[in-house]
Structure formats: C-alpha cells, structure tokens
C-alpha cells in the first residue's frame, strides 16, 4: 500500500486485510508499539519517529523479514508503510523470492498533498492498537476511546505540522521512486484516494479481483 502520509493507507489496509482474512502489517504501528513498550527496538527508533525521519533500511527490513516469517503470513498479507525506499522494495523482492510467494500488487492511493495534509490535521490514532479515526468523518467512540480496543485515542506526535512536513519530504525523496519501480514490474494499481473510504475500498476490491496477480514478473 503506497501513498502520501494521510492518503488513507492504514484505513484501507485494515479493511482489505479483514476482508481477505490476512494480516495487516504496518511498520509504523510496529515501531510505535516498540517505542511505547520501551523495547530495544523502540529505543533505537524513537527519536527518528519523533523527528519524522525514516528508520534505516537494514533495521526496517529485519523487522519486516521477521514478521513475514510468522505462520499467519503464510497465505498472504497487506503491507502498509513498507517498503518506503527503493532499497526496501528490492529487499522485499528478495524476501518474497526466498519464501516463494512473489508480490502480487502494489496499491497506490493517489491524493493531492494539500488534501492529505487536511486529513492528517483531523486524524486521531489509538495509542494501543493503532486504529485511526478522523474528528469529522470517522470519530472515535464515546469518551474519545478506540472503538476497536477501548483504549484512548490521541493525535500522533508526528502529525504535528512541522514533523508532517519532514514526513512528506521523506515521502517525495525516498518513497515516490517506488511508483516507477512497481510500474516497471507491472504491479502498480492506482486509485483516486480523495473520496470517501467506502468508495475507495470498493474500487480497490474490484481492482484486485480484475487484475491478474503477479504483474509482469508473475
Ligand atoms: P507511518 O505510521 O507509516 O506514517 O510511519 C510512522 C513513522 O515510522 C515514519 O515517519 C518513520 O519514522 C517510521 N517508519 C514506518 N515505516 C517505515 C519504513 N518502511 N521505513 C523507514 N521508516 C519507517
């Protein structure tokens, strides 16, 4: 799942993963949980997340590689927020080659930057499970609690405007080149992400049904 911060990757990845019955693997959530737990990984990545900078490729790929080796990933998964650099995209290809489960699709949620920024301004995130809400279009439950797990919902510190700017810059510099990478592989599927979530989910589901899995390489 590719797209600017605020494009709706988390929302769509969670819905698709649930409807396909596969895990939703969100590197940002994994890193935030590690920070909250104060684990060795959390201590390494905390300052980078707070600054809106990317975690180094080697560390990120190791975390994802470990996760993809778990049994619940055997029949597929949705990756959200990974890969985020060309080096990560290449490393993912290697991981998937080794496991004999080649990439099927790269889903690109296309949205104008000012629209994504507006969404981030209203975004609230569960401090425990990472579920996302929007103050106007999809508010959290009573008392500002997560409707999924009942824990408090808050503004992510890295959604603050100055950190947001750095995350968008990192996206433009490091992540956008992946669009050409996946287009070249024949894997890229594009949806207009500046629409209500349910419409986007409907289109993504239809695209996945219609597109031959595996692209040029498959
Ligand atoms: P996200 O929740 O996807 O917006 O990610 C939040 C933060 O986690 C990012 O701003 C990065 O600091 C870090 N992060 C998440 N995924 C990656 C990745 N694939 N590569 C490097 N850093 C990442």
Tab-separated table of C-alpha atoms and ligand atoms in Angstrom:
chain	number	residue	atom	x	y	z
A	1	UNK	CA	0.000	0.000	0.000
A	2	UNK	CA	1.695	3.196	-1.194
A	3	UNK	CA	0.737	6.850	-0.868
A	4	UNK	CA	1.450	10.107	0.913
A	5	UNK	CA	1.065	10.278	4.704
A	6	UNK	CA	-2.670	10.914	5.097
A	7	UNK	CA	-3.669	9.141	1.859
A	8	UNK	CA	-5.613	6.551	3.871
A	9	UNK	CA	-3.215	3.603	3.690
A	10	UNK	CA	-3.884	2.477	7.260
A	11	UNK	CA	-7.669	2.637	6.908
A	12	UNK	CA	-7.720	0.805	3.590
A	13	UNK	CA	-5.097	-1.752	4.560
A	14	UNK	CA	-7.053	-2.661	7.708
A	15	UNK	CA	-10.319	-3.052	5.765
A	16	UNK	CA	-8.750	-5.074	2.959
A	17	UNK	CA	-6.816	-7.307	5.324
A	18	UNK	CA	-10.007	-8.048	7.259
A	19	UNK	CA	-11.976	-8.824	4.109
A	20	UNK	CA	-9.207	-11.034	2.681
A	21	UNK	CA	-8.521	-12.718	6.036
A	22	UNK	CA	-4.797	-11.889	6.005
A	23	UNK	CA	-2.667	-9.879	8.488
A	24	UNK	CA	-2.298	-6.117	8.171
A	25	UNK	CA	1.380	-5.373	8.657
A	26	UNK	CA	2.013	-1.689	9.348
A	27	UNK	CA	5.660	-0.863	10.043
A	28	UNK	CA	4.695	2.495	11.581
A	29	UNK	CA	2.418	0.731	14.089
A	30	UNK	CA	5.120	-1.845	14.861
A	31	UNK	CA	7.649	0.916	15.522
A	32	UNK	CA	5.193	2.960	17.637
A	33	UNK	CA	4.346	-0.113	19.718
A	34	UNK	CA	8.066	-0.790	20.238
A	35	UNK	CA	8.558	2.827	21.378
A	36	UNK	CA	5.584	2.596	23.762
A	37	UNK	CA	6.923	-0.683	25.198
A	38	UNK	CA	10.417	0.776	25.633
A	39	UNK	CA	11.923	-2.286	23.899
A	40	UNK	CA	15.461	-2.234	22.442
A	41	UNK	CA	13.914	-1.623	19.001
A	42	UNK	CA	11.828	1.208	20.435
A	43	UNK	CA	14.901	2.824	21.927
A	44	UNK	CA	16.648	2.733	18.551
A	45	UNK	CA	13.780	4.219	16.549
A	46	UNK	CA	12.031	6.612	18.974
A	47	UNK	CA	13.961	9.743	18.056
A	48	UNK	CA	13.640	9.059	14.312
A	49	UNK	CA	9.857	8.668	14.553
A	50	UNK	CA	9.563	11.833	16.635
A	51	UNK	CA	11.556	13.747	14.009
A	52	UNK	CA	9.601	12.354	11.038
A	53	UNK	CA	12.752	10.705	9.646
A	54	UNK	CA	12.891	7.212	8.199
A	55	UNK	CA	14.243	4.298	10.203
A	56	UNK	CA	17.364	2.883	8.461
A	57	UNK	CA	16.650	0.315	5.756
A	58	UNK	CA	18.615	-2.524	7.382
A	59	UNK	CA	16.698	-2.308	10.641
A	60	UNK	CA	13.333	-1.920	8.915
A	61	UNK	CA	13.916	-4.863	6.584
A	62	UNK	CA	14.993	-7.045	9.527
A	63	UNK	CA	11.780	-6.206	11.414
A	64	UNK	CA	9.605	-6.932	8.380
A	65	UNK	CA	11.517	-10.102	7.489
A	66	UNK	CA	10.970	-11.428	10.984
A	67	UNK	CA	7.252	-10.605	10.846
A	68	UNK	CA	6.715	-12.176	7.411
A	69	UNK	CA	8.262	-15.407	8.706
A	70	UNK	CA	5.449	-15.854	11.217
A	71	UNK	CA	2.840	-18.535	10.428
A	72	UNK	CA	-0.094	-16.133	9.994
A	73	UNK	CA	1.649	-14.660	6.927
A	74	UNK	CA	1.781	-17.976	5.089
A	75	UNK	CA	-1.236	-17.277	2.900
A	76	UNK	CA	-0.643	-13.586	2.299
A	77	UNK	CA	-0.539	-10.186	3.967
A	78	UNK	CA	-1.103	-6.496	3.326
A	79	UNK	CA	1.941	-4.291	3.858
A	80	UNK	CA	1.208	-0.723	4.926
A	81	UNK	CA	4.055	1.801	5.143
A	82	UNK	CA	6.597	-0.676	3.782
A	83	UNK	CA	8.506	-0.524	1.503
A	84	UNK	CA	9.319	3.161	1.761
A	85	UNK	CA	12.615	3.284	-0.160
A	86	UNK	CA	13.889	1.629	-3.325
A	87	UNK	CA	16.338	-0.400	-1.226
A	88	UNK	CA	13.407	-1.693	0.869
A	89	UNK	CA	11.491	-2.551	-2.325
A	90	UNK	CA	14.447	-4.561	-3.588
A	91	UNK	CA	14.886	-6.252	-0.200
A	92	UNK	CA	11.186	-7.163	-0.172
A	93	UNK	CA	11.544	-8.773	-3.605
A	94	UNK	CA	14.387	-10.888	-2.210
A	95	UNK	CA	12.434	-11.864	0.901
A	96	UNK	CA	9.439	-12.880	-1.201
A	97	UNK	CA	11.585	-14.755	-3.689
A	98	UNK	CA	13.100	-16.757	-0.846
A	99	UNK	CA	9.664	-17.618	0.550
A	100	UNK	CA	8.296	-18.484	-2.913
A	101	UNK	CA	5.415	-16.007	-2.576
A	102	UNK	CA	6.091	-13.228	-5.098
A	103	UNK	CA	4.477	-9.826	-4.752
A	104	UNK	CA	1.039	-9.679	-6.324
A	105	UNK	CA	0.119	-5.985	-6.343
A	106	UNK	CA	1.342	-2.557	-5.320
A	107	UNK	CA	-1.694	-0.423	-4.478
A	108	UNK	CA	-1.139	3.304	-4.876
A	109	UNK	CA	-3.588	5.634	-3.107
A	110	UNK	CA	-3.241	8.848	-5.104
A	111	UNK	CA	-4.108	12.144	-3.396
A	112	UNK	CA	-3.044	15.797	-3.708
A	113	UNK	CA	-0.680	16.919	-0.969
A	114	UNK	CA	-2.976	19.661	0.394
A	115	UNK	CA	-5.821	17.147	0.742
A	116	UNK	CA	-3.586	14.671	2.566
A	117	UNK	CA	-2.396	17.439	4.917
A	118	UNK	CA	-6.020	18.372	5.679
A	119	UNK	CA	-6.739	14.759	6.564
A	120	UNK	CA	-3.711	14.500	8.844
A	121	UNK	CA	-4.906	17.575	10.747
A	122	UNK	CA	-8.080	15.732	11.795
A	123	UNK	CA	-6.505	12.334	12.289
A	124	UNK	CA	-6.614	10.627	15.689
A	125	UNK	CA	-4.824	7.351	16.361
A	126	UNK	CA	-5.406	4.712	19.013
A	127	UNK	CA	-2.482	4.736	21.439
A	128	UNK	CA	-2.764	0.968	21.812
A	129	UNK	CA	-3.833	-0.820	18.618
A	130	UNK	CA	-3.061	1.907	16.055
A	131	UNK	CA	-6.607	2.163	14.631
A	132	UNK	CA	-7.144	5.544	13.000
A	133	UNK	CA	-10.088	7.950	13.197
A	134	UNK	CA	-10.928	11.387	11.853
A	135	UNK	CA	-12.564	14.022	14.027
A	136	UNK	CA	-15.163	14.867	11.380
A	137	UNK	CA	-15.614	11.913	9.056
A	138	UNK	CA	-14.938	8.953	11.363
A	139	UNK	CA	-14.839	9.995	15.046
A	140	UNK	CA	-13.665	7.666	17.821
A	141	UNK	CA	-16.127	6.113	20.272
A	142	UNK	CA	-17.671	7.744	23.388
A	143	UNK	CA	-15.116	9.401	25.673
A	144	UNK	CA	-12.563	9.531	22.856
A	145	UNK	CA	-11.878	5.818	23.166
A	146	UNK	CA	-10.958	3.416	20.395
A	147	UNK	CA	-13.986	1.574	19.021
A	148	UNK	CA	-11.847	-1.490	18.411
A	149	UNK	CA	-9.932	-1.952	21.663
A	150	UNK	CA	-11.348	0.655	24.095
A	151	UNK	CA	-8.034	2.433	24.710
A	152	UNK	CA	-7.520	6.227	24.456
A	153	UNK	CA	-7.218	7.868	21.063
A	154	UNK	CA	-4.836	10.809	20.526
A	155	UNK	CA	-3.146	12.984	17.922
A	156	UNK	CA	0.067	11.288	16.822
A	157	UNK	CA	3.029	13.487	17.816
A	158	UNK	CA	4.432	13.148	14.293
A	159	UNK	CA	1.187	14.538	12.842
A	160	UNK	CA	2.255	17.961	14.206
A	161	UNK	CA	2.680	20.338	11.213
A	162	UNK	CA	6.483	20.678	11.302
A	163	UNK	CA	7.060	16.915	11.614
A	164	UNK	CA	4.413	16.283	8.993
A	165	UNK	CA	6.431	18.463	6.595
A	166	UNK	CA	9.503	16.281	7.142
A	167	UNK	CA	7.490	13.086	6.588
A	168	UNK	CA	6.108	14.451	3.334
A	169	UNK	CA	9.611	15.486	2.238
A	170	UNK	CA	10.863	11.965	3.068
A	171	UNK	CA	7.999	10.533	1.023
A	172	UNK	CA	8.838	12.704	-2.003
A	173	UNK	CA	12.549	11.977	-1.781
A	174	UNK	CA	12.645	8.303	-0.779
A	175	UNK	CA	9.261	6.677	-1.374
A	176	UNK	CA	7.933	8.205	-4.589
A	177	UNK	CA	10.613	6.461	-6.714
A	178	UNK	CA	8.913	3.178	-5.774
A	179	UNK	CA	5.966	4.126	-8.000
A	180	UNK	CA	8.203	3.818	-11.078
A	181	UNK	CA	9.770	0.666	-9.650
A	182	UNK	CA	6.407	-1.094	-9.311
A	183	UNK	CA	5.007	0.368	-12.534
A	184	UNK	CA	8.017	-1.136	-14.319
A	185	UNK	CA	7.272	-4.521	-12.741
A	186	UNK	CA	3.642	-4.306	-13.888
A	187	UNK	CA	2.411	-4.389	-10.283
A	188	UNK	CA	1.102	-0.869	-9.776
A	189	UNK	CA	-2.651	-0.381	-9.332
A	190	UNK	CA	-3.803	3.191	-8.802
A	191	UNK	CA	-6.918	4.512	-7.078
A	192	UNK	CA	-8.127	8.079	-6.533
A	193	UNK	CA	-7.855	8.358	-2.731
A	194	UNK	CA	-9.608	11.717	-2.391
A	195	UNK	CA	-13.008	10.121	-1.867
A	196	UNK	CA	-14.983	8.593	0.996
A	197	UNK	CA	-13.239	5.485	2.416
A	198	UNK	CA	-16.053	3.101	1.424
A	199	UNK	CA	-15.760	4.112	-2.246
A	200	UNK	CA	-12.015	3.569	-2.198
A	201	UNK	CA	-12.434	0.150	-0.592
A	202	UNK	CA	-14.994	-0.788	-3.244
A	203	UNK	CA	-12.617	0.237	-6.057
A	204	UNK	CA	-9.610	-1.475	-4.502
A	205	UNK	CA	-11.572	-4.689	-4.104
A	206	UNK	CA	-12.768	-4.524	-7.716
A	207	UNK	CA	-9.234	-3.797	-8.955
A	208	UNK	CA	-7.810	-6.727	-7.034
A	209	UNK	CA	-10.472	-9.026	-8.454
A	210	UNK	CA	-9.859	-7.843	-12.017
A	211	UNK	CA	-6.059	-7.615	-12.046
A	212	UNK	CA	-4.030	-10.708	-12.813
A	213	UNK	CA	-1.902	-11.429	-9.757
A	214	UNK	CA	1.832	-11.098	-10.129
A	215	UNK	CA	2.254	-8.388	-12.786
A	216	UNK	CA	4.898	-8.810	-15.500
A	217	UNK	CA	7.108	-10.925	-13.317
A	218	UNK	CA	4.390	-13.273	-12.151
B	1	LIG	P1	3.609	5.627	9.426
B	1	LIG	O1	2.749	5.189	10.555
B	1	LIG	O2	3.611	4.640	8.274
B	1	LIG	O3	3.326	7.025	8.984
B	1	LIG	O4	5.113	5.600	9.980
B	1	LIG	C1	5.494	6.406	11.085
B	1	LIG	C2	6.998	6.533	11.144
B	1	LIG	O5	7.596	5.239	11.325
B	1	LIG	C3	7.667	7.092	9.899
B	1	LIG	O6	7.636	8.515	9.857
B	1	LIG	C4	9.072	6.551	10.055
B	1	LIG	O7	9.795	7.247	11.049
B	1	LIG	C5	8.812	5.150	10.590
B	1	LIG	N1	8.613	4.161	9.513
B	1	LIG	C6	7.470	3.455	9.256
B	1	LIG	N2	7.653	2.623	8.232
B	1	LIG	C7	8.926	2.802	7.806
B	1	LIG	C8	9.698	2.229	6.762
B	1	LIG	N3	9.193	1.317	5.929
B	1	LIG	N4	10.977	2.659	6.629
B	1	LIG	C9	11.508	3.568	7.463
B	1	LIG	N5	10.825	4.157	8.451
B	1	LIG	C10	9.538	3.789	8.636
